[in-house]
Tab-separated table of C-alpha atoms in Angstrom:
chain	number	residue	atom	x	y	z
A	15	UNK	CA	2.450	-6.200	-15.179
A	16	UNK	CA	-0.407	-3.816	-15.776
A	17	UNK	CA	-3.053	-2.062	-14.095
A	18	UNK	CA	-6.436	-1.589	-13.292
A	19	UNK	CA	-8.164	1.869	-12.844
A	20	UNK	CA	-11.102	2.739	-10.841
A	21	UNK	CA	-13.098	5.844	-10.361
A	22	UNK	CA	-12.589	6.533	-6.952
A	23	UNK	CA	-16.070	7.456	-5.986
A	24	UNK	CA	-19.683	7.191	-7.092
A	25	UNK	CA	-23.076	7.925	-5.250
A	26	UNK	CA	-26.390	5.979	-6.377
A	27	UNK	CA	-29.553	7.151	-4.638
A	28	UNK	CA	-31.448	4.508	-3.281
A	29	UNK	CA	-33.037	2.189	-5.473
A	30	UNK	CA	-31.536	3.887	-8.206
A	31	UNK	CA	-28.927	1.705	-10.910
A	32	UNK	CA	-25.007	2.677	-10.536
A	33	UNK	CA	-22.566	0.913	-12.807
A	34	UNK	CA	-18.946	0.551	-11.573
A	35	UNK	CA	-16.078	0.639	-14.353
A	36	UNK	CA	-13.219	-0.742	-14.512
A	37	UNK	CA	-10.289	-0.071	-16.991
A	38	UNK	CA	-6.638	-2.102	-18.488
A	39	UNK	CA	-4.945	-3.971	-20.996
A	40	UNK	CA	-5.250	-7.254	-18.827
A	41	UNK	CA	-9.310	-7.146	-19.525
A	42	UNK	CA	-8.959	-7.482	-23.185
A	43	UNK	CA	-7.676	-11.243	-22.135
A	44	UNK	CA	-9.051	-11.948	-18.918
A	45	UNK	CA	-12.188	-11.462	-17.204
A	46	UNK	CA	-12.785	-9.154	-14.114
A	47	UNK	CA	-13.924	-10.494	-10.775
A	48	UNK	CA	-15.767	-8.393	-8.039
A	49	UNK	CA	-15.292	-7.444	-4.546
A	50	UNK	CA	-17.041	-5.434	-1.915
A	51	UNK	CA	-15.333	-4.564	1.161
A	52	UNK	CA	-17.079	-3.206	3.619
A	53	UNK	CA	-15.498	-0.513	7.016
A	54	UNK	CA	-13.572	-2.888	9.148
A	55	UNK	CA	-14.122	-5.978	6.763
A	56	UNK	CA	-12.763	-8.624	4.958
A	57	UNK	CA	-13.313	-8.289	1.130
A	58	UNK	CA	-16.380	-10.903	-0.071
A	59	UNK	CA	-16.495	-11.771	-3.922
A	60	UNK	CA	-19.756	-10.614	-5.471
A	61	UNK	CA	-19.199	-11.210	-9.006
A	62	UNK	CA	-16.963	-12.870	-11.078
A	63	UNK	CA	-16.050	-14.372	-14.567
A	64	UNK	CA	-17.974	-14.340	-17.682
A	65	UNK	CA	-21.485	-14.152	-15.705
A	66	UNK	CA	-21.184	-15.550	-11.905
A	67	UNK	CA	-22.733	-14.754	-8.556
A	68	UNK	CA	-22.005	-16.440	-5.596
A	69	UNK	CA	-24.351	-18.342	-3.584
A	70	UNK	CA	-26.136	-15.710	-1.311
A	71	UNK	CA	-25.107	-12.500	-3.704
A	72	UNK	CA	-28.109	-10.669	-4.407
A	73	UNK	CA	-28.745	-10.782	-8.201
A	74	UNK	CA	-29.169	-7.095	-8.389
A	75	UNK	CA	-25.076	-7.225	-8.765
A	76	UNK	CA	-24.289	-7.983	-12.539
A	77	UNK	CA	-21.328	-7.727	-14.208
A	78	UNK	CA	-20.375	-6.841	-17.978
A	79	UNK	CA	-16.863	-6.307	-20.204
A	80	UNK	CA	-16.490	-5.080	-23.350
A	81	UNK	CA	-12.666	-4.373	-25.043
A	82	UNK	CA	-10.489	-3.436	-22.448
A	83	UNK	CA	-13.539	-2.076	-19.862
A	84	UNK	CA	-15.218	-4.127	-17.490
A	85	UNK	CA	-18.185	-3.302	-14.986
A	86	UNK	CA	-19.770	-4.060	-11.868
A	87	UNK	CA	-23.248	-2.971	-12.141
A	88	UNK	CA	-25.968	-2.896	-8.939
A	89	UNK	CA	-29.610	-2.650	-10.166
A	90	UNK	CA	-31.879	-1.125	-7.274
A	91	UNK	CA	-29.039	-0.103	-4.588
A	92	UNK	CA	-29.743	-0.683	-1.207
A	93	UNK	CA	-28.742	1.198	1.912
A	94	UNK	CA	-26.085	-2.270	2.589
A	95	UNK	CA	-24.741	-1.789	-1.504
A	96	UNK	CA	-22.850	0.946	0.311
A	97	UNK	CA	-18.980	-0.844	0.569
A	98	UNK	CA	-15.485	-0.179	-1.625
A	99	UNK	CA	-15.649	-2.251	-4.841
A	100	UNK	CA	-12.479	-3.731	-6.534
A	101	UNK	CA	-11.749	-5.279	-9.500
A	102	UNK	CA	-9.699	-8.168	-10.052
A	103	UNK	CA	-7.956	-9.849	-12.742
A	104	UNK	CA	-4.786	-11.799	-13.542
A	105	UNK	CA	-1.782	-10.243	-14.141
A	106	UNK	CA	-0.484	-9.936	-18.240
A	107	UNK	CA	1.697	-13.227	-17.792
A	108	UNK	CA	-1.668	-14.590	-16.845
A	109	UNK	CA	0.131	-16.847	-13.531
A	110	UNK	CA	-1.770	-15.201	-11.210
A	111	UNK	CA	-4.943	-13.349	-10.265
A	112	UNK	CA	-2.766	-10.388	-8.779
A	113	UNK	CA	-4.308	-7.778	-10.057
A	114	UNK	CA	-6.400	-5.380	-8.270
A	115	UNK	CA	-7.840	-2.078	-9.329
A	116	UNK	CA	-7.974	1.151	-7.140
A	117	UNK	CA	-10.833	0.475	-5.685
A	118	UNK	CA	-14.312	2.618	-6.131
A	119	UNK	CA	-15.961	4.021	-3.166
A	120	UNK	CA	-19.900	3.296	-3.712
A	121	UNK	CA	-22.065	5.564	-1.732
A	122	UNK	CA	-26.062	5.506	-1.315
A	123	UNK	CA	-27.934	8.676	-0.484
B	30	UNK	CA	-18.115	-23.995	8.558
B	31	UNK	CA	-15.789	-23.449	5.628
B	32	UNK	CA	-13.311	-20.927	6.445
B	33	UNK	CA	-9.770	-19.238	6.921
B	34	UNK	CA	-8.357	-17.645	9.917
B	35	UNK	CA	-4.959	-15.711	10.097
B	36	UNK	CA	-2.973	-15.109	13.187
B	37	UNK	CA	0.304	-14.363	14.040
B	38	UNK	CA	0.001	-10.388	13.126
B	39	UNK	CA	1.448	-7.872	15.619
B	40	UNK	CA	4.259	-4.929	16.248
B	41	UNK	CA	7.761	-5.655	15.128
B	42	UNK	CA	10.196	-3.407	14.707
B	43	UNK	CA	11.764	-1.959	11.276
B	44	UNK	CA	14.068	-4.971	9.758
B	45	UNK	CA	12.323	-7.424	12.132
B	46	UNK	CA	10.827	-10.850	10.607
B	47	UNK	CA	7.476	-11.992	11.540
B	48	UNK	CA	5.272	-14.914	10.150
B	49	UNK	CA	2.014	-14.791	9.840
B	50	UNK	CA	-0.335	-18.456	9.501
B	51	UNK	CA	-3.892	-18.772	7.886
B	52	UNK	CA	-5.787	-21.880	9.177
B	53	UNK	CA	-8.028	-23.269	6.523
B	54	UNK	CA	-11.177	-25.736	7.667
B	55	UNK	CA	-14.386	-27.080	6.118
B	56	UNK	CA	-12.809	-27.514	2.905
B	57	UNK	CA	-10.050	-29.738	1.098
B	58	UNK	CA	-7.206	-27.391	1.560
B	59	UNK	CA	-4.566	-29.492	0.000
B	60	UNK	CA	-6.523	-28.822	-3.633
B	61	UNK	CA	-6.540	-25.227	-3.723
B	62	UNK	CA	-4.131	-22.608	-4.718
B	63	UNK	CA	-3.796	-20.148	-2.224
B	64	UNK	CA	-2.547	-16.214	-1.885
B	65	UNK	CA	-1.555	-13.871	0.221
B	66	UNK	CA	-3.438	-9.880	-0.231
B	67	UNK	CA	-2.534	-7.213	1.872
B	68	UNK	CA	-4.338	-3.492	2.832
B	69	UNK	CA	-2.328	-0.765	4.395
B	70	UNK	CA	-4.489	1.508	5.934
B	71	UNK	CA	-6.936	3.625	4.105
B	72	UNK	CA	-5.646	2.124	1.047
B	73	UNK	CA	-6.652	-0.507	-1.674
B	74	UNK	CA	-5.849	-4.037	-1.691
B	75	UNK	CA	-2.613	-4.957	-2.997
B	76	UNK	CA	-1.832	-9.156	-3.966
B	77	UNK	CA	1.692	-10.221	-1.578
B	78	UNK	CA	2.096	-13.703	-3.476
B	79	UNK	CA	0.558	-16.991	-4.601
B	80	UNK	CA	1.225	-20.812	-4.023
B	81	UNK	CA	0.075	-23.430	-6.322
B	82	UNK	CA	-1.811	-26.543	-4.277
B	83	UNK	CA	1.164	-28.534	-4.007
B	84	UNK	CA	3.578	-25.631	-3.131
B	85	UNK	CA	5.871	-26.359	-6.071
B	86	UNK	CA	4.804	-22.755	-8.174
B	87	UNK	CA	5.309	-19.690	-5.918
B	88	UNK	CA	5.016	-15.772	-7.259
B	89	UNK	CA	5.485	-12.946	-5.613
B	90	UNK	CA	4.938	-8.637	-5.368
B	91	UNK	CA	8.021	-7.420	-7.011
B	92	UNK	CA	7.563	-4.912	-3.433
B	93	UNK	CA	7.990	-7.979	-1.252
B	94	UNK	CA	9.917	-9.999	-3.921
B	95	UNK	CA	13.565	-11.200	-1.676
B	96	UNK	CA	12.048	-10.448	1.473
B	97	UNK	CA	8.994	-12.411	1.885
B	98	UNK	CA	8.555	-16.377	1.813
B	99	UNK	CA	5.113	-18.288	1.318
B	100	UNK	CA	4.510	-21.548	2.424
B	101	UNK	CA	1.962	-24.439	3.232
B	102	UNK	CA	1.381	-26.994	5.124
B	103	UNK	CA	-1.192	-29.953	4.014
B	104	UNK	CA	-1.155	-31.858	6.351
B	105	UNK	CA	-1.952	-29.413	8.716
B	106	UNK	CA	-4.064	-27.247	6.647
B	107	UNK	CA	-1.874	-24.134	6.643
B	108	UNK	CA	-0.760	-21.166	4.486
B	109	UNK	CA	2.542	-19.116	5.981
B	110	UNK	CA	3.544	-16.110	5.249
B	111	UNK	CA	7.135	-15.370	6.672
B	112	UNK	CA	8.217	-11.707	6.247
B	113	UNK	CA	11.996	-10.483	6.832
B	114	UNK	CA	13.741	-7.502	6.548
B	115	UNK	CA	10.175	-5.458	7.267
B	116	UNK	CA	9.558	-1.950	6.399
B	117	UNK	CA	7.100	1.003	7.310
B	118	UNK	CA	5.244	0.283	4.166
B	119	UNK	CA	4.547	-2.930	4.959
B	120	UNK	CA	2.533	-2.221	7.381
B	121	UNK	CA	-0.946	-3.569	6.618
B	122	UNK	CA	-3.842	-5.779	7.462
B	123	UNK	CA	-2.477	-9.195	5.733
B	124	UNK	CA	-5.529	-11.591	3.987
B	125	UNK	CA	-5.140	-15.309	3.295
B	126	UNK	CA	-7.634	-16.168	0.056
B	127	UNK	CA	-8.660	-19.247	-1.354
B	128	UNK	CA	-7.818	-19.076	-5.359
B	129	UNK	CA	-10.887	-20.847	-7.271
B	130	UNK	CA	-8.691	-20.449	-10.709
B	131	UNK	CA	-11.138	-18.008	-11.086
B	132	UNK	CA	-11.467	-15.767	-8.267
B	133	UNK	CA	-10.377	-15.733	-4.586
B	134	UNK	CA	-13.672	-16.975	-3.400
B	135	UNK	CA	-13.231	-17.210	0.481
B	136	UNK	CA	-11.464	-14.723	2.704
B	137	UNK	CA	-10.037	-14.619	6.408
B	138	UNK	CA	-10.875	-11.810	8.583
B	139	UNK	CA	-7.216	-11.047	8.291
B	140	UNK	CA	-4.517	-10.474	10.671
B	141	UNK	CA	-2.710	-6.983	11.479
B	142	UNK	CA	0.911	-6.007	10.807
B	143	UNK	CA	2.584	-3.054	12.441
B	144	UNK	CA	5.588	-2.222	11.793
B	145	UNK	CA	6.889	0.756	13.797
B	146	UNK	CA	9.795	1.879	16.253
């Protein structure tokens, strides 16, 4: 297996553009996916693949990947953008999407 | 209204079993691949195991690998989760997630494991 590493914190003020990263060997094969998790909630996809969003995601969340880096980026954060974000791949034998990254705390001032 | 719902979560003593059920409706469960994610507290999400639609592929955390059992149900709609020999460190709010191939694209509210004397 591998992993996926986060920075554990950012802070966007509002309006503002913050790009999450995410880093590992697995990305150079697979693409990430995108989670925000909110104090108390489940985790709700907000990006994923290539270039997905799911029905009712705000299209200010976009997501990128270049080599072995991918990113989560929110263009004109809102007071709500504030959540955890994961990453999420599958694992280097490629059986299963069981890879999660440590997670970056997303604050909005 | 497509969703999942766990139960079964609650306070069991160190080397106790528990099982823990996800009820999936609005959707055709029996075509879906399904998994099992778990979040101690304060911490990140960590992926427990995986079941292929028909049950017949199964992985699992090499932390619960021996100890934990998936399962499902089509018939009744149902992903199982059926934990033995239970630690401290597995104590943790458990997730049932519908796997798109892609992504785990729908999410239960999650149940909550306790494991404590």
């Amino acid at each position: 297996s591998s992993e996926l590493t986060q920075d554990p914190a950012v802070s966007v003020a509002l309006g503002q553009t913050v790009r999450i990263t995410c880093q590992g060997d697995s990305l150079r094969i697979y693409y990430a996916n995108w989670y925000q998790q909110k104090p108390g909630q489940a985790p709700v996809l907000v990006f994923y693949g290539k270039n997905n969003r799911p029905s009712g995601i705000p299209d200010r969340f976009s997501g990128s990947s270049s080599r072995n880096t991918a990113s989560l980026t929110i263009a004109g954060a809102q007071a709500e953008d504030e959540a955890d974000y994961y990453c999420n791949s599958r694992d280097s034998s490629g059986d299963h999407l069981g890879l999660f990254g440590t997670g970056t705390k997303v604050t909005v001032l | 209204e497509v969703q999942l719902v766990e139960s079964g979560g609650g306070l069991v003593q160190p080397g106790g079993s528990l099982r823990v059920s996800c009820a999936a409706s609005g959707f055709i469960f029996s075509i879906y691949e399904m998994n099992w994610v778990r979040q101690a507290p304060g911490k990140g999400l960590e992926w427990v195991s995986y079941i292929s639609s028909s049950g017949d592929t199964i992985h699992y955390a090499d932390s619960v690998k021996g100890r934990f059992t998936i399962s499902r149900d089509n018939a009744k709609n149902s992903l199982y989760l059926h934990m033995n020999s239970l630690r401290a460190e597995d104590t943790a709010v458990y997730y049932c997630a519908r796997d798109s191939r892609e992504s785990f694209d729908l999410w239960g509210q999650g149940t909550i494991v306790t494991v404590s004397s």
